[in-house]
Tab-separated table of C-alpha atoms in Angstrom:
chain	number	residue	atom	x	y	z
A	1	MET	CA	170.391	-19.858	78.479
A	2	VAL	CA	167.943	-18.006	76.082
A	3	ASP	CA	164.435	-18.492	77.084
A	4	ALA	CA	162.047	-19.263	74.114
A	5	VAL	CA	159.485	-16.753	73.829
A	6	SER	CA	156.093	-18.461	73.380
A	7	PRO	CA	154.059	-17.091	70.589
A	8	LEU	CA	150.896	-15.267	71.625
A	9	ASN	CA	148.039	-17.532	71.783
A	10	MET	CA	144.744	-15.744	71.837
A	11	THR	CA	142.853	-18.912	73.177
A	12	ASN	CA	144.839	-18.257	76.416
A	13	PRO	CA	142.676	-16.320	78.852
A	14	VAL	CA	145.612	-14.507	80.303
A	15	ASP	CA	146.905	-13.321	76.854
A	16	ALA	CA	143.320	-12.290	75.966
A	17	MET	CA	143.234	-10.355	79.280
A	18	PHE	CA	146.452	-8.445	78.567
A	19	GLU	CA	145.281	-7.727	75.174
A	20	THR	CA	142.224	-6.274	76.574
A	21	PHE	CA	144.078	-4.235	79.063
A	22	ARG	CA	146.328	-2.732	76.311
A	23	GLU	CA	143.213	-1.774	74.310
A	24	LEU	CA	141.690	-0.154	77.390
A	25	VAL	CA	144.829	1.850	78.224
A	26	GLU	CA	144.955	3.100	74.669
A	27	LYS	CA	141.374	4.238	74.802
A	28	ASP	CA	142.139	5.862	78.193
A	29	ARG	CA	145.158	7.808	76.586
A	30	ILE	CA	142.932	8.894	73.636
A	31	LEU	CA	140.399	10.295	76.013
A	32	LYS	CA	143.005	11.991	78.062
A	33	ASP	CA	144.394	13.549	74.748
A	34	LYS	CA	140.833	14.970	73.897
A	35	ILE	CA	140.392	16.255	77.436
A	36	ALA	CA	143.811	18.061	77.174
A	37	GLU	CA	142.890	19.423	73.967
A	38	VAL	CA	139.677	21.025	75.369
A	39	THR	CA	141.335	22.352	78.465
A	40	HIS	CA	144.133	23.777	76.414
A	41	GLY	CA	141.507	25.835	74.511
A	42	MET	CA	140.117	26.750	77.714
A	43	GLU	CA	143.409	27.873	79.085
A	44	TYR	CA	143.787	30.070	76.078
A	45	TRP	CA	140.470	32.013	76.816
A	46	THR	CA	141.162	32.083	80.455
A	47	SER	CA	144.523	33.675	79.864
A	48	ARG	CA	142.744	36.233	77.699
A	49	ILE	CA	140.379	37.005	80.448
A	50	VAL	CA	143.252	37.228	82.988
A	51	ALA	CA	145.048	39.723	80.784
A	52	ILE	CA	141.987	41.904	80.351
A	53	LEU	CA	141.459	41.815	84.101
A	54	GLN	CA	145.029	42.739	84.677
A	55	LYS	CA	144.239	46.189	83.127
A	56	THR	CA	142.457	47.068	86.390
A	57	HIS	CA	145.727	47.334	88.107
A	58	THR	CA	146.480	50.442	86.024
A	59	PHE	CA	143.117	52.002	86.981
A	60	LYS	CA	142.862	53.560	83.537
A	61	ASP	CA	139.337	54.255	82.055
A	62	GLY	CA	137.394	51.415	80.255
A	63	GLN	CA	136.878	49.013	83.052
A	64	ASP	CA	133.170	48.672	82.161
A	65	ALA	CA	134.065	47.763	78.539
A	66	ASP	CA	136.674	45.310	79.569
A	67	LEU	CA	134.217	43.708	81.985
A	68	ARG	CA	131.606	43.349	79.081
A	69	GLU	CA	134.286	41.650	77.178
A	70	VAL	CA	135.106	39.244	79.920
A	71	GLN	CA	131.354	38.395	80.078
A	72	ASN	CA	131.258	37.965	76.525
A	73	ILE	CA	134.050	35.489	76.560
A	74	LEU	CA	132.590	33.814	79.479
A	75	GLN	CA	129.209	33.493	77.920
A	76	ASN	CA	130.481	32.204	74.437
A	77	GLU	CA	133.868	30.536	74.267
A	78	VAL	CA	134.144	29.309	77.784
A	79	ARG	CA	130.630	27.831	77.814
A	80	GLN	CA	131.305	26.097	74.551
A	81	HIS	CA	134.395	24.490	75.966
A	82	LEU	CA	132.747	23.475	79.070
A	83	VAL	CA	129.937	21.886	77.081
A	84	LYS	CA	132.630	19.882	75.074
A	85	LEU	CA	134.464	18.915	78.214
A	86	ALA	CA	130.990	17.803	79.971
A	87	ALA	CA	130.422	15.698	76.837
A	88	LEU	CA	133.685	13.913	77.114
A	89	ILE	CA	133.417	13.401	80.980
A	90	SER	CA	129.721	12.567	81.408
A	91	PRO	CA	129.883	9.003	79.989
A	92	VAL	CA	132.716	8.193	82.251
A	93	SER	CA	133.845	8.938	85.837
A	94	TYR	CA	134.203	12.604	86.683
A	95	TYR	CA	136.866	12.072	89.396
A	96	ARG	CA	138.802	9.563	87.412
A	97	TYR	CA	139.880	12.407	85.170
A	98	HIS	CA	139.397	15.349	87.430
A	99	ASP	CA	143.208	15.856	87.711
A	100	ASN	CA	143.297	16.636	83.961
A	101	PHE	CA	141.078	19.782	84.257
A	102	ARG	CA	140.783	20.797	87.955
A	103	PHE	CA	143.345	23.716	87.611
A	104	ILE	CA	141.522	25.312	84.792
A	105	ILE	CA	138.227	25.058	86.664
A	106	GLN	CA	139.970	26.543	89.640
A	107	LYS	CA	141.173	29.390	87.469
A	108	LEU	CA	137.902	29.975	85.985
A	109	CYS	CA	136.345	30.214	89.346
A	110	PHE	CA	138.971	32.909	90.114
A	111	VAL	CA	138.268	35.096	87.154
A	112	VAL	CA	134.573	34.950	87.525
A	113	THR	CA	134.634	35.864	91.239
A	114	TYR	CA	137.191	38.507	90.504
A	115	ALA	CA	135.133	40.142	87.621
A	116	HIS	CA	132.034	39.980	90.008
A	117	PHE	CA	134.065	41.761	92.761
A	118	LEU	CA	135.024	44.478	90.619
A	119	GLN	CA	131.464	45.015	89.454
A	120	HIS	CA	129.427	44.391	92.806
A	121	GLY	CA	132.120	44.220	95.715
A	122	ILE	CA	130.652	41.017	97.112
A	123	LEU	CA	131.529	37.338	97.139
A	124	LEU	CA	129.927	35.256	94.396
A	125	SER	CA	128.519	31.872	95.789
A	126	ARG	CA	129.323	28.608	94.230
A	127	ASP	CA	125.749	28.166	92.898
A	128	LYS	CA	126.028	31.387	91.184
A	129	VAL	CA	129.296	30.514	89.731
A	130	ALA	CA	128.083	27.163	88.428
A	131	GLU	CA	125.012	29.123	86.897
A	132	ILE	CA	127.386	31.438	85.064
A	133	PHE	CA	129.198	28.300	83.677
A	134	ASN	CA	125.718	26.470	83.163
A	135	ILE	CA	126.855	23.366	85.043
A	136	LYS	CA	125.631	21.700	88.225
A	137	VAL	CA	126.858	21.549	91.827
A	138	ASP	CA	125.576	18.173	92.861
A	139	PRO	CA	128.009	15.510	92.207
A	140	ALA	CA	125.282	13.012	91.563
A	141	MET	CA	124.491	14.927	88.302
A	142	GLY	CA	127.688	13.975	86.570
A	143	PHE	CA	129.831	17.106	85.437
A	144	HIS	CA	129.755	19.498	88.265
A	145	LEU	CA	131.620	22.323	89.938
A	146	ASP	CA	133.544	20.641	92.899
A	147	VAL	CA	133.374	22.488	96.163
A	148	GLU	CA	137.118	22.417	96.457
A	149	ASP	CA	137.755	23.917	93.141
A	150	TYR	CA	135.639	26.831	94.088
A	151	LEU	CA	137.461	27.394	97.168
A	152	PHE	CA	140.708	27.161	95.551
A	153	GLY	CA	139.420	29.897	93.171
A	154	LEU	CA	138.612	31.976	96.209
A	155	LEU	CA	142.091	31.684	97.456
A	156	GLN	CA	143.462	32.855	94.123
A	157	LEU	CA	141.020	35.859	94.355
A	158	ALA	CA	142.417	36.844	97.776
A	159	ASN	CA	145.910	36.844	96.445
A	160	GLU	CA	144.843	38.985	93.541
A	161	LEU	CA	143.094	41.441	95.686
A	162	SER	CA	145.989	42.018	97.966
A	163	ARG	CA	147.911	43.006	94.837
A	164	PHE	CA	145.068	45.075	93.843
A	165	SER	CA	144.938	46.895	97.095
A	166	ILE	CA	148.664	48.087	96.776
A	167	ASN	CA	148.136	49.146	93.183
A	168	ALA	CA	144.923	51.192	94.102
A	169	VAL	CA	147.157	53.279	96.583
A	170	VAL	CA	149.826	53.894	93.887
A	171	VAL	CA	147.192	55.764	91.625
A	172	GLY	CA	145.710	57.495	94.548
A	173	ASN	CA	142.562	55.426	95.165
A	174	SER	CA	142.431	55.400	98.886
A	175	ILE	CA	138.767	54.043	99.227
A	176	LEU	CA	139.338	50.719	97.656
A	177	PRO	CA	141.907	49.221	100.146
A	178	PHE	CA	139.521	49.683	102.921
A	179	LYS	CA	136.969	47.707	100.929
A	180	ILE	CA	139.426	45.046	100.013
A	181	ALA	CA	140.593	44.732	103.631
A	182	ASP	CA	136.861	44.177	104.802
A	183	PHE	CA	136.304	41.611	101.928
A	184	LEU	CA	139.454	39.619	103.009
A	185	TYR	CA	138.627	39.741	106.805
A	186	ASP	CA	135.245	38.235	105.752
A	187	LEU	CA	136.660	35.630	103.454
A	188	ASP	CA	139.200	34.674	106.261
A	189	ALA	CA	136.369	34.369	108.784
A	190	LYS	CA	134.202	32.325	106.296
A	191	PHE	CA	137.138	29.881	105.683
A	192	ARG	CA	137.543	29.355	109.447
A	193	LEU	CA	134.109	27.816	109.367
A	194	LEU	CA	135.542	24.953	107.371
A	195	ASN	CA	137.249	21.977	108.892
A	196	LEU	CA	140.175	21.831	106.540
A	197	LYS	CA	142.367	18.559	106.809
A	198	ASN	CA	145.936	18.575	105.987
A	199	ASP	CA	145.875	18.557	102.278
A	200	GLY	CA	146.362	20.885	99.285
A	201	LEU	CA	143.461	23.132	100.157
A	202	ARG	CA	144.631	23.533	103.604
A	203	ARG	CA	148.248	24.364	102.442
A	204	ARG	CA	146.745	26.950	100.085
A	205	TYR	CA	144.586	28.371	102.896
A	206	ASP	CA	147.502	28.942	105.223
A	207	ALA	CA	148.746	31.472	102.600
A	208	LEU	CA	145.445	33.394	103.045
A	209	LYS	CA	146.733	35.169	106.157
A	210	TYR	CA	149.552	36.796	104.224
A	211	ASP	CA	147.220	38.294	101.747
A	212	VAL	CA	145.127	39.514	104.788
A	213	GLN	CA	148.218	40.704	106.341
A	214	ARG	CA	149.047	42.685	103.366
A	215	ALA	CA	145.726	44.245	103.090
A	216	GLU	CA	145.935	45.293	106.749
A	217	GLN	CA	149.331	46.758	106.036
A	218	VAL	CA	147.882	48.981	103.353
A	219	VAL	CA	145.028	50.081	105.504
A	220	TYR	CA	147.651	50.922	108.283
A	221	ASP	CA	149.782	52.919	106.147
A	222	LEU	CA	146.742	54.847	104.748
A	223	THR	CA	145.341	55.533	108.365
A	224	ILE	CA	148.759	56.761	109.725
A	225	ARG	CA	148.929	59.200	106.840
A	226	GLY	CA	145.507	60.578	107.747
A	227	LEU	CA	143.512	58.976	104.924
A	228	LYS	CA	140.558	57.824	106.943
A	229	ARG	CA	138.047	55.014	106.382
A	230	PRO	CA	135.244	56.337	104.123
A	231	ALA	CA	131.989	56.794	106.149
A	232	ASP	CA	129.704	55.731	103.138
A	233	GLU	CA	130.743	52.718	101.357
A	234	LYS	CA	128.501	53.597	98.437
A	235	SER	CA	131.163	55.935	97.237
A	236	PHE	CA	133.182	53.044	96.094
A	237	SER	CA	134.118	53.215	92.420
A	238	GLY	CA	136.792	51.047	90.722
B	1	MET	CA	155.893	43.998	117.597
B	2	SER	CA	155.458	47.771	117.001
B	3	LYS	CA	153.423	47.122	113.847
B	4	ALA	CA	151.130	44.912	115.702
B	5	GLN	CA	150.554	47.302	118.476
B	6	ALA	CA	149.975	50.040	116.029
B	7	GLN	CA	147.321	48.006	114.135
B	8	THR	CA	145.703	47.370	117.433
B	9	SER	CA	145.609	50.862	118.291
B	10	SER	CA	144.452	51.710	114.832
B	11	GLY	CA	141.517	49.350	115.334
B	12	LYS	CA	140.741	50.799	118.751
B	13	SER	CA	140.991	54.324	117.810
B	14	TYR	CA	138.621	54.143	115.048
B	15	ASN	CA	136.082	51.618	116.345
B	16	ARG	CA	135.380	50.139	112.949
B	17	GLY	CA	132.860	47.649	114.408
B	18	GLN	CA	130.481	50.554	115.451
B	19	GLY	CA	130.841	52.211	112.005
B	20	ARG	CA	129.546	49.206	110.287
B	21	TYR	CA	126.347	49.110	112.521
B	22	LYS	CA	125.399	52.730	111.761
B	23	ARG	CA	125.204	51.922	107.943
B	24	GLY	CA	122.362	49.416	108.713
B	25	HIS	CA	123.986	46.253	107.940
B	26	ASP	CA	122.756	42.812	108.946
B	27	ASN	CA	123.707	43.008	112.642
B	28	SER	CA	123.258	39.555	113.500
B	29	THR	CA	125.973	38.015	115.652
B	30	ASP	CA	127.947	35.172	113.938
B	31	ASP	CA	130.355	34.328	116.611
B	32	ASP	CA	130.128	30.575	115.956
B	33	GLY	CA	133.517	29.640	114.555
B	34	VAL	CA	134.551	33.096	113.902
B	35	SER	CA	137.868	33.682	115.815
B	36	SER	CA	138.609	37.181	114.119
B	37	SER	CA	136.159	38.935	116.417
B	38	ARG	CA	138.785	41.566	117.023
B	39	TYR	CA	137.764	43.280	113.882
B	40	GLN	CA	134.009	42.879	114.422
B	41	ARG	CA	133.415	42.024	111.018
B	42	THR	CA	130.089	40.490	109.862
B	43	PHE	CA	128.833	38.784	106.941
B	44	THR	CA	125.300	37.902	105.878
B	45	ASP	CA	123.474	34.788	107.226
B	46	GLU	CA	123.190	33.761	103.437
B	47	GLU	CA	127.062	33.779	103.000
B	48	LYS	CA	127.548	32.025	106.165
B	49	ASN	CA	125.002	29.260	105.125
B	50	ASP	CA	127.023	28.987	101.894
B	51	PHE	CA	130.188	28.160	103.692
B	52	VAL	CA	128.585	26.038	106.322
B	53	ASN	CA	127.115	23.848	103.547
B	54	TYR	CA	130.566	23.711	102.038
B	55	GLN	CA	131.827	22.523	105.250
B	56	LYS	CA	129.161	19.758	105.686
B	57	GLU	CA	129.767	18.481	102.047
B	58	MET	CA	133.446	18.274	102.617
B	59	ASP	CA	133.070	16.717	105.997
B	60	GLU	CA	130.793	14.108	104.695
B	61	ARG	CA	133.339	13.210	101.942
B	62	ARG	CA	136.289	13.165	104.395
B	63	ASP	CA	134.231	11.136	106.935
B	64	ARG	CA	133.418	8.434	104.320
B	65	TYR	CA	136.972	8.493	103.195
B	66	GLU	CA	138.285	7.833	106.628
B	67	ARG	CA	135.751	4.879	107.019
B	68	ILE	CA	136.917	3.323	103.873
B	69	VAL	CA	140.527	3.735	104.880
B	70	LYS	CA	139.778	1.944	108.203
B	71	LEU	CA	138.123	-0.980	106.463
B	72	SER	CA	141.094	-0.990	103.884
B	73	ARG	CA	143.555	-1.495	106.711
B	74	ASP	CA	141.343	-4.295	108.129
B	75	VAL	CA	141.515	-5.987	104.630
B	76	ILE	CA	145.190	-5.571	104.219
B	77	ILE	CA	145.850	-7.086	107.788
B	78	GLU	CA	143.589	-9.973	107.208
B	79	CYS	CA	144.881	-10.754	103.621
B	80	LYS	CA	148.617	-10.847	104.923
B	81	ARG	CA	147.476	-13.127	107.481
B	82	ILE	CA	145.961	-15.344	105.003
B	83	ILE	CA	149.129	-15.264	102.968
B	84	PHE	CA	151.286	-16.276	105.868
B	85	GLN	CA	148.897	-19.145	106.430
B	86	LEU	CA	149.239	-20.284	102.887
B	87	HIS	CA	152.984	-20.256	103.215
B	88	ARG	CA	152.698	-22.780	105.811
B	89	THR	CA	151.875	-25.349	103.201
B	90	VAL	CA	155.478	-25.960	102.648
B	91	THR	CA	155.699	-27.447	106.394
B	92	VAL	CA	152.674	-29.748	105.778
B	93	ASN	CA	153.683	-33.124	104.466
B	94	THR	CA	150.263	-34.770	103.877
B	95	SER	CA	147.893	-33.857	101.109
B	96	GLU	CA	145.111	-33.913	103.690
B	97	GLY	CA	146.880	-31.231	105.760
B	98	LYS	CA	147.348	-29.061	102.616
B	99	GLU	CA	143.618	-29.256	101.676
B	100	GLU	CA	142.858	-28.302	105.393
B	101	LEU	CA	144.889	-25.183	105.202
B	102	LEU	CA	143.322	-24.259	101.739
B	103	LYS	CA	139.843	-24.844	103.107
B	104	GLU	CA	140.681	-22.359	106.007
B	105	ALA	CA	142.097	-19.901	103.809
B	106	ASP	CA	139.054	-20.149	101.519
B	107	LYS	CA	136.889	-19.525	104.559
B	108	ARG	CA	138.871	-16.529	105.582
B	109	PHE	CA	138.588	-15.040	102.129
B	110	ASN	CA	134.860	-15.331	102.340
B	111	GLU	CA	134.959	-13.575	105.716
B	112	VAL	CA	137.082	-10.738	104.263
B	113	ARG	CA	134.688	-10.348	101.329
B	114	ASN	CA	131.255	-10.613	103.074
B	115	LYS	CA	132.335	-8.493	106.015
B	116	LEU	CA	134.773	-5.812	104.942
B	117	LEU	CA	134.527	-5.525	101.095
B	118	ARG	CA	130.689	-5.549	101.112
B	119	GLN	CA	130.856	-2.720	103.888
B	120	MET	CA	133.045	-0.806	101.568
B	121	ALA	CA	130.732	-1.349	98.699
B	122	LYS	CA	127.870	0.014	100.809
B	123	GLU	CA	129.779	3.050	101.570
B	124	LEU	CA	130.464	3.663	97.837
B	125	CYS	CA	126.884	2.901	96.739
B	126	TYR	CA	125.605	5.541	94.269
B	127	LEU	CA	128.909	7.604	94.316
B	128	ASP	CA	131.524	8.381	91.897
B	129	GLN	CA	133.897	5.712	93.212
B	130	TYR	CA	136.962	7.106	91.576
B	131	TYR	CA	136.931	10.070	94.250
B	132	TYR	CA	137.585	7.319	96.883
B	133	VAL	CA	139.765	4.845	94.635
B	134	LYS	CA	142.878	6.146	96.563
B	135	SER	CA	141.463	5.073	99.866
B	136	TYR	CA	140.803	1.302	98.907
B	137	ASP	CA	143.084	0.549	95.968
B	138	TRP	CA	146.089	-0.468	98.028
B	139	ALA	CA	143.679	-2.885	100.033
B	140	LEU	CA	142.319	-4.445	96.805
B	141	GLU	CA	146.002	-4.842	95.810
B	142	GLU	CA	146.603	-6.988	98.727
B	143	TYR	CA	143.481	-8.836	98.262
B	144	ILE	CA	144.294	-9.663	94.852
B	145	GLU	CA	147.849	-10.798	95.676
B	146	ALA	CA	146.323	-13.092	98.365
B	147	LEU	CA	143.688	-14.442	95.995
B	148	ALA	CA	146.290	-15.003	93.001
B	149	PHE	CA	148.417	-16.844	95.508
B	150	TYR	CA	145.677	-19.012	96.694
B	151	LYS	CA	144.628	-19.696	93.067
B	152	PHE	CA	148.029	-20.660	92.294
B	153	LEU	CA	148.267	-22.978	95.216
B	154	THR	CA	144.959	-24.632	94.189
B	155	SER	CA	145.159	-24.852	90.337
B	156	GLY	CA	148.328	-23.320	89.394
B	157	GLU	CA	146.488	-20.807	86.996
B	158	VAL	CA	146.699	-17.132	86.971
B	159	LEU	CA	143.924	-15.095	88.602
B	160	LEU	CA	141.723	-13.285	85.973
B	161	TYR	CA	140.486	-9.836	86.197
B	162	SER	CA	137.128	-10.945	85.413
B	163	GLU	CA	137.212	-13.087	88.499
B	164	VAL	CA	138.227	-10.270	90.801
B	165	ILE	CA	135.404	-8.313	89.335
B	166	ASP	CA	132.880	-11.046	90.054
B	167	ALA	CA	134.265	-11.110	93.689
B	168	LEU	CA	133.553	-7.474	94.070
B	169	GLN	CA	129.924	-7.706	93.244
B	170	PHE	CA	127.478	-8.077	96.158
B	171	VAL	CA	123.768	-8.257	96.647
B	172	ASP	CA	122.433	-6.276	99.628
B	173	ALA	CA	119.942	-8.732	101.234
B	174	ASP	CA	119.006	-6.011	103.815
B	175	THR	CA	116.897	-4.115	101.135
B	176	GLU	CA	113.716	-5.524	99.603
B	177	GLU	CA	114.739	-5.277	96.079
B	178	ASN	CA	118.179	-6.942	96.648
B	179	LYS	CA	120.027	-3.806	95.553
B	180	LYS	CA	123.307	-4.573	93.790
B	181	LEU	CA	126.434	-3.339	95.232
B	182	TYR	CA	129.940	-3.293	93.620
B	183	MET	CA	133.368	-1.802	93.703
B	184	GLU	CA	135.251	-0.041	90.997
B	185	LEU	CA	138.408	-1.887	90.153
B	186	PRO	CA	140.677	0.155	88.121
B	187	GLU	CA	142.768	-2.270	85.657
B	188	ILE	CA	146.014	-0.777	87.011
B	189	THR	CA	145.120	-1.794	90.565
B	190	TYR	CA	144.690	-5.371	89.422
B	191	LEU	CA	147.980	-5.449	87.676
B	192	MET	CA	149.759	-3.910	90.580
B	193	GLY	CA	148.353	-6.641	92.956
B	194	LEU	CA	149.371	-9.269	90.347
B	195	PHE	CA	152.914	-8.003	90.425
B	196	ASP	CA	153.003	-8.545	94.119
B	197	VAL	CA	152.287	-12.180	93.935
B	198	GLY	CA	155.738	-12.501	92.396
B	199	GLY	CA	157.221	-11.793	95.802
B	200	GLU	CA	155.243	-14.445	97.524
B	201	LEU	CA	155.979	-17.040	94.882
B	202	MET	CA	159.677	-16.444	95.080
B	203	ARG	CA	159.434	-16.907	98.973
B	204	LEU	CA	157.473	-20.105	98.311
B	205	ALA	CA	159.849	-21.330	95.694
B	206	ILE	CA	162.872	-20.933	97.915
B	207	SER	CA	161.131	-22.682	100.856
B	208	GLU	CA	160.076	-25.621	98.579
B	209	VAL	CA	163.722	-25.888	97.257
B	210	SER	CA	165.016	-25.827	100.716
B	211	SER	CA	162.749	-28.621	101.517
B	212	GLY	CA	164.186	-30.508	98.734
B	213	ASN	CA	161.126	-30.216	96.471
B	214	SER	CA	162.039	-28.524	93.154
B	215	GLU	CA	158.943	-29.566	91.180
B	216	THR	CA	156.954	-26.601	92.683
B	217	ALA	CA	159.744	-24.390	91.984
B	218	VAL	CA	159.544	-25.210	88.161
B	219	ASN	CA	155.840	-24.518	88.252
B	220	ILE	CA	156.517	-21.216	89.721
B	221	VAL	CA	159.070	-20.355	87.210
B	222	ASN	CA	156.669	-21.239	84.407
B	223	TYR	CA	153.871	-19.143	86.078
B	224	MET	CA	156.065	-16.234	86.490
B	225	ARG	CA	157.541	-16.348	83.000
B	226	LEU	CA	154.025	-16.267	81.648
B	227	LEU	CA	153.109	-13.377	83.859
B	228	TYR	CA	156.512	-11.551	82.797
B	229	GLU	CA	155.793	-12.060	79.168
B	230	SER	CA	152.369	-10.613	79.539
B	231	TYR	CA	153.601	-7.482	81.475
B	232	GLU	CA	156.284	-7.061	78.918
B	233	PHE	CA	153.715	-7.150	76.291
B	234	LEU	CA	151.934	-4.104	77.889
B	235	GLY	CA	155.239	-2.391	77.609
B	236	ASN	CA	155.673	1.185	78.672
B	237	ILE	CA	152.117	2.293	78.153
B	238	ILE	CA	151.713	2.784	81.829
B	239	HIS	CA	154.041	5.607	82.892
B	240	THR	CA	153.798	5.501	86.805
B	241	ALA	CA	157.051	5.245	88.872
B	242	GLU	CA	155.369	2.603	91.083
B	243	TRP	CA	154.811	0.448	87.926
B	244	THR	CA	158.288	0.597	86.875
B	245	LYS	CA	159.635	-0.271	90.535
B	246	LYS	CA	157.332	-3.175	90.820
B	247	SER	CA	158.176	-4.398	87.343
B	248	GLN	CA	161.939	-4.557	88.350
B	249	VAL	CA	161.043	-6.141	91.553
B	250	PHE	CA	159.085	-8.823	89.783
B	251	ARG	CA	161.947	-9.353	87.441
B	252	ASP	CA	164.311	-9.662	90.424
B	253	CYS	CA	162.038	-12.345	91.950
B	254	LEU	CA	161.962	-14.266	88.781
B	255	MET	CA	165.669	-14.407	88.450
B	256	LYS	CA	165.990	-15.347	92.084
B	257	VAL	CA	163.571	-18.359	91.537
B	258	ARG	CA	165.360	-19.567	88.567
B	259	PHE	CA	168.728	-19.385	90.357
B	260	SER	CA	167.244	-21.168	93.405
B	261	PHE	CA	167.343	-24.500	91.588
B	262	CYS	CA	169.733	-23.755	88.526
B	263	GLY	CA	172.352	-21.813	90.300
C-alpha cells in the first residue's frame, strides 16, 4: 500500500511553518559558516604567535624582538578578526554560537597571558586581557570575554610554564624555575578561591596540580644540587 | 614517600616564607580559602579580588542555572501528569465527561504557565537566554508535547510554533510599567517536543482501538502522516543524534498506529 504524498500547500499553516523552519536553519548554517571562517583566520594567527613564543624554550637571543612581533600580531590581525567576529555575533545571541569560537578565545587568552608573563612575570587579569583585545567583560554588553574562557586560558598557561621550567634548567637558567614555581603556587591558591562545579573547567583545573608538581620537582632537583633560591627576584631575566 | 619528605624538608630548611617577607612584599594574610599555606605564598589583594569577582560571577550564573533546573523538573512532572489525565478520555463514555477532563487539563496548563514558566521568564530577564537554554529546553519539550496532545484532542490540529511563542510571553504585573517577560524557544526544541507527541498519540490510538473505536485511530494516522511529511521535508538539515533517534521513534509509532487497525 503506497501512501499518496500530498502536494505541498502553502496555505496550510503547518507547511508554511516548516518552510519557515527550513529557511531559519539555512540562515543559521550560513552564519555558522561565516563564524567558522573568521575563527579559522584567528587560528592561523594564533598558531603563528604560539610558534613565535615556542622559541622561548630554546632560550636563544631575540626574545624582545619576538615579543614585539607578537604584540604586532595581537594589535593588528587578531583585533581585526575579533572585530569581524563581534560584528557577526552582536546582532544575535552570544551564547548560542559560543561553542563555535570558545576554543580560539581560550587560546588567545593563553598566548596573551604567556607573553605578559615573559615580559613582566606577573598574572594578567581578565579586564586587562579584554583591554588588549578591545572587547568588554560585561555579558550585558554583547560580545565579551567570558570568565570561564579566561580561566581556561590560565590553565593552559600553567601547563606551558611547567614545560618552560624544565627547559630553563636544560640551558642552565636556574633562576627562572623558582619564579615559575612561585607563580604556579599562587595560581593554584587563586583557583582554590573559586567554587568550581563538576564541569569542563573543573576537570581542566584538576590537571593543574600536576603542573604544580612538575614545577616543584624541578625546584627540588635544583635545591639538592646546591642551586639555591635567588635572594633578589629582580635578577630574573628570560 | 621519600620525595614528599624531601620536599617538606626542603621547604623547612630554606624557610621561603620569611624570605618573601624580607623583600618588602605585601604581607597581608590571605588565609581565607587558601589551603596551600604550607608554602606561605601570598598574592596581592588586587589579584585576590580579581578571583573573588570571578567566583561571584560564576556562582551567580550557576545558582540561577540550578534554580531554573528545579523549575524545569516541576514543569516536566506536571506536564506528564496532564498527559496521563488526557489519556483518561479513552475511559470516559460521555461527551460531558470528556469536556470536563479537557477543562481540568486546561486549568492545569494555566497553572503551569502562570506559576512555573513565568518564574523561569523572570529569572531569565535581561540575560542572554541561550546560556541557560540547556537548563530548560527539556522542560519546554515536555510542555509542547502536552500542549500538542491537548490541542489534538480538542481540535485535531497541529500545535503551531507561534502558538507556543505566544504562550511563553508574560506581563509582569508586579512592576509599574508592566514589564514584558518572555522565554527563548529555539526552533529545534519545538520540533523535538512535537516529535514526542507521536508516542502519546500511538498510545491513545491503541487504547481507542482496544475500546472498539477506530475513528480516532484514523484521525491519529492522518495527523501523524502530516507531521511525518513535514519532518521529512526538513530532511537531514539538522544533524544531531537525538534528532535521528526521535525521527526513527516517530516513524515506528506511525507504523504501529497503522497496524493497530489494518494489521
